[in-house]
Amino acid sequence: MDTPGGDWRLQAACRDESADHLHARGAEQRKAKLLCLTCPVRTDCLVEALDNRIGFGVWGGMTERERRALLRRRPDVVSWRELLEPDRAWEYYVVEIS
């Protein structure tokens, strides 16, 4: 998503949340994922985590465990943005591994 200055984080639903909220464990992760459901930059966030192999926290509605599983299943993907943006296909991946 193009935002002023090009930083998608300015539009993130979690922009005012503490890092502890997004790097939670167990039931708290489910709460963090709920915030992602309404986020206008969810795809940008997930792409950031997948492309950069971020190994902690909830990003784009996926936990670190879910992202690792996806990365293992799709080692061939060079650009997650190209795969996920065209038709919001990331929703398929989130449901598939949940």
PDB file of C-alpha atoms in Angstrom:
ATOM      1  CA  MET A   1       0.000   0.000   0.000  1.00  0.00           C
ATOM      2  CA  ASP A   2       1.390   3.387  -0.934  1.00  0.00           C
ATOM      3  CA  THR A   3       1.391   5.736   2.022  1.00  0.00           C
ATOM      4  CA  PRO A   4       2.904   9.176   2.455  1.00  0.00           C
ATOM      5  CA  GLY A   5       6.612   8.579   2.788  1.00  0.00           C
ATOM      6  CA  GLY A   6       6.114   5.022   1.568  1.00  0.00           C
ATOM      7  CA  ASP A   7       5.947   3.436   5.027  1.00  0.00           C
ATOM      8  CA  TRP A   8       3.040   0.999   5.289  1.00  0.00           C
ATOM      9  CA  ARG A   9       3.559   0.826   9.070  1.00  0.00           C
ATOM     10  CA  LEU A  10       1.903   4.240   9.418  1.00  0.00           C
ATOM     11  CA  GLN A  11      -1.388   2.627   8.338  1.00  0.00           C
ATOM     12  CA  ALA A  12      -1.054  -0.524  10.472  1.00  0.00           C
ATOM     13  CA  ALA A  13      -3.864  -1.329  12.881  1.00  0.00           C
ATOM     14  CA  CYS A  14      -1.215  -2.240  15.482  1.00  0.00           C
ATOM     15  CA  ARG A  15       0.836   0.938  15.152  1.00  0.00           C
ATOM     16  CA  ASP A  16      -0.077   2.051  18.682  1.00  0.00           C
ATOM     17  CA  GLU A  17       0.231  -1.390  20.297  1.00  0.00           C
ATOM     18  CA  SER A  18       3.146  -2.346  22.502  1.00  0.00           C
ATOM     19  CA  ALA A  19       5.687  -4.844  21.186  1.00  0.00           C
ATOM     20  CA  ASP A  20       4.657  -7.181  24.010  1.00  0.00           C
ATOM     21  CA  HIS A  21       1.155  -7.391  22.546  1.00  0.00           C
ATOM     22  CA  LEU A  22       2.459  -8.500  19.146  1.00  0.00           C
ATOM     23  CA  HIS A  23       5.172 -10.809  20.467  1.00  0.00           C
ATOM     24  CA  ALA A  24       2.870 -12.713  22.790  1.00  0.00           C
ATOM     25  CA  ARG A  25       2.477 -16.444  23.246  1.00  0.00           C
ATOM     26  CA  GLY A  26      -0.516 -18.795  23.289  1.00  0.00           C
ATOM     27  CA  ALA A  27      -3.928 -17.237  23.777  1.00  0.00           C
ATOM     28  CA  GLU A  28      -2.437 -13.752  23.589  1.00  0.00           C
ATOM     29  CA  GLN A  29      -1.303 -14.495  20.028  1.00  0.00           C
ATOM     30  CA  ARG A  30      -4.917 -15.112  19.054  1.00  0.00           C
ATOM     31  CA  LYS A  31      -5.802 -11.656  20.362  1.00  0.00           C
ATOM     32  CA  ALA A  32      -3.001 -10.114  18.316  1.00  0.00           C
ATOM     33  CA  LYS A  33      -4.163 -11.983  15.215  1.00  0.00           C
ATOM     34  CA  LEU A  34      -7.680 -10.570  15.666  1.00  0.00           C
ATOM     35  CA  LEU A  35      -6.266  -7.078  15.334  1.00  0.00           C
ATOM     36  CA  CYS A  36      -4.789  -8.110  11.982  1.00  0.00           C
ATOM     37  CA  LEU A  37      -8.203  -9.017  10.577  1.00  0.00           C
ATOM     38  CA  THR A  38      -9.140  -5.369  10.134  1.00  0.00           C
ATOM     39  CA  CYS A  39      -5.710  -4.061   9.168  1.00  0.00           C
ATOM     40  CA  PRO A  40      -5.512  -2.255   5.809  1.00  0.00           C
ATOM     41  CA  VAL A  41      -1.856  -3.190   5.343  1.00  0.00           C
ATOM     42  CA  ARG A  42      -2.019  -6.830   6.395  1.00  0.00           C
ATOM     43  CA  THR A  43      -0.467  -8.067   3.152  1.00  0.00           C
ATOM     44  CA  ASP A  44       2.426  -5.594   3.391  1.00  0.00           C
ATOM     45  CA  CYS A  45       3.072  -6.741   6.940  1.00  0.00           C
ATOM     46  CA  LEU A  46       3.022 -10.432   6.056  1.00  0.00           C
ATOM     47  CA  VAL A  47       5.285  -9.856   3.056  1.00  0.00           C
ATOM     48  CA  GLU A  48       7.770  -8.037   5.301  1.00  0.00           C
ATOM     49  CA  ALA A  49       7.881 -10.959   7.731  1.00  0.00           C
ATOM     50  CA  LEU A  50       8.137 -13.652   5.062  1.00  0.00           C
ATOM     51  CA  ASP A  51      10.672 -11.911   2.809  1.00  0.00           C
ATOM     52  CA  ASN A  52      12.878 -11.048   5.774  1.00  0.00           C
ATOM     53  CA  ARG A  53      12.369 -14.340   7.613  1.00  0.00           C
ATOM     54  CA  ILE A  54      11.280 -12.563  10.788  1.00  0.00           C
ATOM     55  CA  GLY A  55      11.164 -15.264  13.425  1.00  0.00           C
ATOM     56  CA  PHE A  56       9.127 -13.625  16.167  1.00  0.00           C
ATOM     57  CA  GLY A  57       5.737 -12.056  16.733  1.00  0.00           C
ATOM     58  CA  VAL A  58       2.469 -11.889  14.867  1.00  0.00           C
ATOM     59  CA  TRP A  59       2.866 -10.311  11.436  1.00  0.00           C
ATOM     60  CA  GLY A  60       0.102 -10.058   8.850  1.00  0.00           C
ATOM     61  CA  GLY A  61      -2.129 -12.330  10.884  1.00  0.00           C
ATOM     62  CA  MET A  62       0.362 -15.187  11.141  1.00  0.00           C
ATOM     63  CA  THR A  63       2.420 -16.370  14.083  1.00  0.00           C
ATOM     64  CA  GLU A  64       6.093 -17.238  13.766  1.00  0.00           C
ATOM     65  CA  ARG A  65       5.187 -20.934  13.769  1.00  0.00           C
ATOM     66  CA  GLU A  66       2.677 -20.476  10.943  1.00  0.00           C
ATOM     67  CA  ARG A  67       5.182 -18.474   8.898  1.00  0.00           C
ATOM     68  CA  ARG A  68       7.922 -21.080   9.386  1.00  0.00           C
ATOM     69  CA  ALA A  69       5.546 -23.815   8.200  1.00  0.00           C
ATOM     70  CA  LEU A  70       4.618 -21.769   5.138  1.00  0.00           C
ATOM     71  CA  LEU A  71       8.265 -21.031   4.325  1.00  0.00           C
ATOM     72  CA  ARG A  72       9.111 -24.740   4.590  1.00  0.00           C
ATOM     73  CA  ARG A  73       6.250 -25.663   2.252  1.00  0.00           C
ATOM     74  CA  ARG A  74       7.155 -22.973  -0.287  1.00  0.00           C
ATOM     75  CA  PRO A  75      10.967 -22.688  -0.440  1.00  0.00           C
ATOM     76  CA  ASP A  76      10.648 -21.805  -4.132  1.00  0.00           C
ATOM     77  CA  VAL A  77       9.047 -18.397  -3.506  1.00  0.00           C
ATOM     78  CA  VAL A  78      11.417 -15.547  -4.306  1.00  0.00           C
ATOM     79  CA  SER A  79       9.007 -12.656  -3.776  1.00  0.00           C
ATOM     80  CA  TRP A  80       6.085 -13.102  -1.438  1.00  0.00           C
ATOM     81  CA  ARG A  81       4.667  -9.765  -2.604  1.00  0.00           C
ATOM     82  CA  GLU A  82       4.276 -11.095  -6.145  1.00  0.00           C
ATOM     83  CA  LEU A  83       2.545 -14.198  -4.856  1.00  0.00           C
ATOM     84  CA  LEU A  84       0.273 -12.614  -2.268  1.00  0.00           C
ATOM     85  CA  GLU A  85      -0.874  -9.278  -3.648  1.00  0.00           C
ATOM     86  CA  PRO A  86      -2.663 -10.084  -6.907  1.00  0.00           C
ATOM     87  CA  ASP A  87      -5.821 -11.556  -5.385  1.00  0.00           C
ATOM     88  CA  ARG A  88      -5.159 -11.630  -1.642  1.00  0.00           C
ATOM     89  CA  ALA A  89      -4.062 -15.238  -1.998  1.00  0.00           C
ATOM     90  CA  TRP A  90      -2.408 -15.022   1.441  1.00  0.00           C
ATOM     91  CA  GLU A  91      -5.802 -15.751   2.941  1.00  0.00           C
ATOM     92  CA  TYR A  92      -5.517 -19.219   1.422  1.00  0.00           C
ATOM     93  CA  TYR A  93      -2.196 -19.776   3.149  1.00  0.00           C
ATOM     94  CA  VAL A  94      -3.410 -18.549   6.512  1.00  0.00           C
ATOM     95  CA  VAL A  95      -6.438 -20.854   6.429  1.00  0.00           C
ATOM     96  CA  GLU A  96      -4.450 -23.775   5.037  1.00  0.00           C
ATOM     97  CA  ILE A  97      -1.999 -23.910   7.924  1.00  0.00           C
ATOM     98  CA  SER A  98      -4.257 -22.838  10.764  1.00  0.00           C
TER      99      SER A  98
END
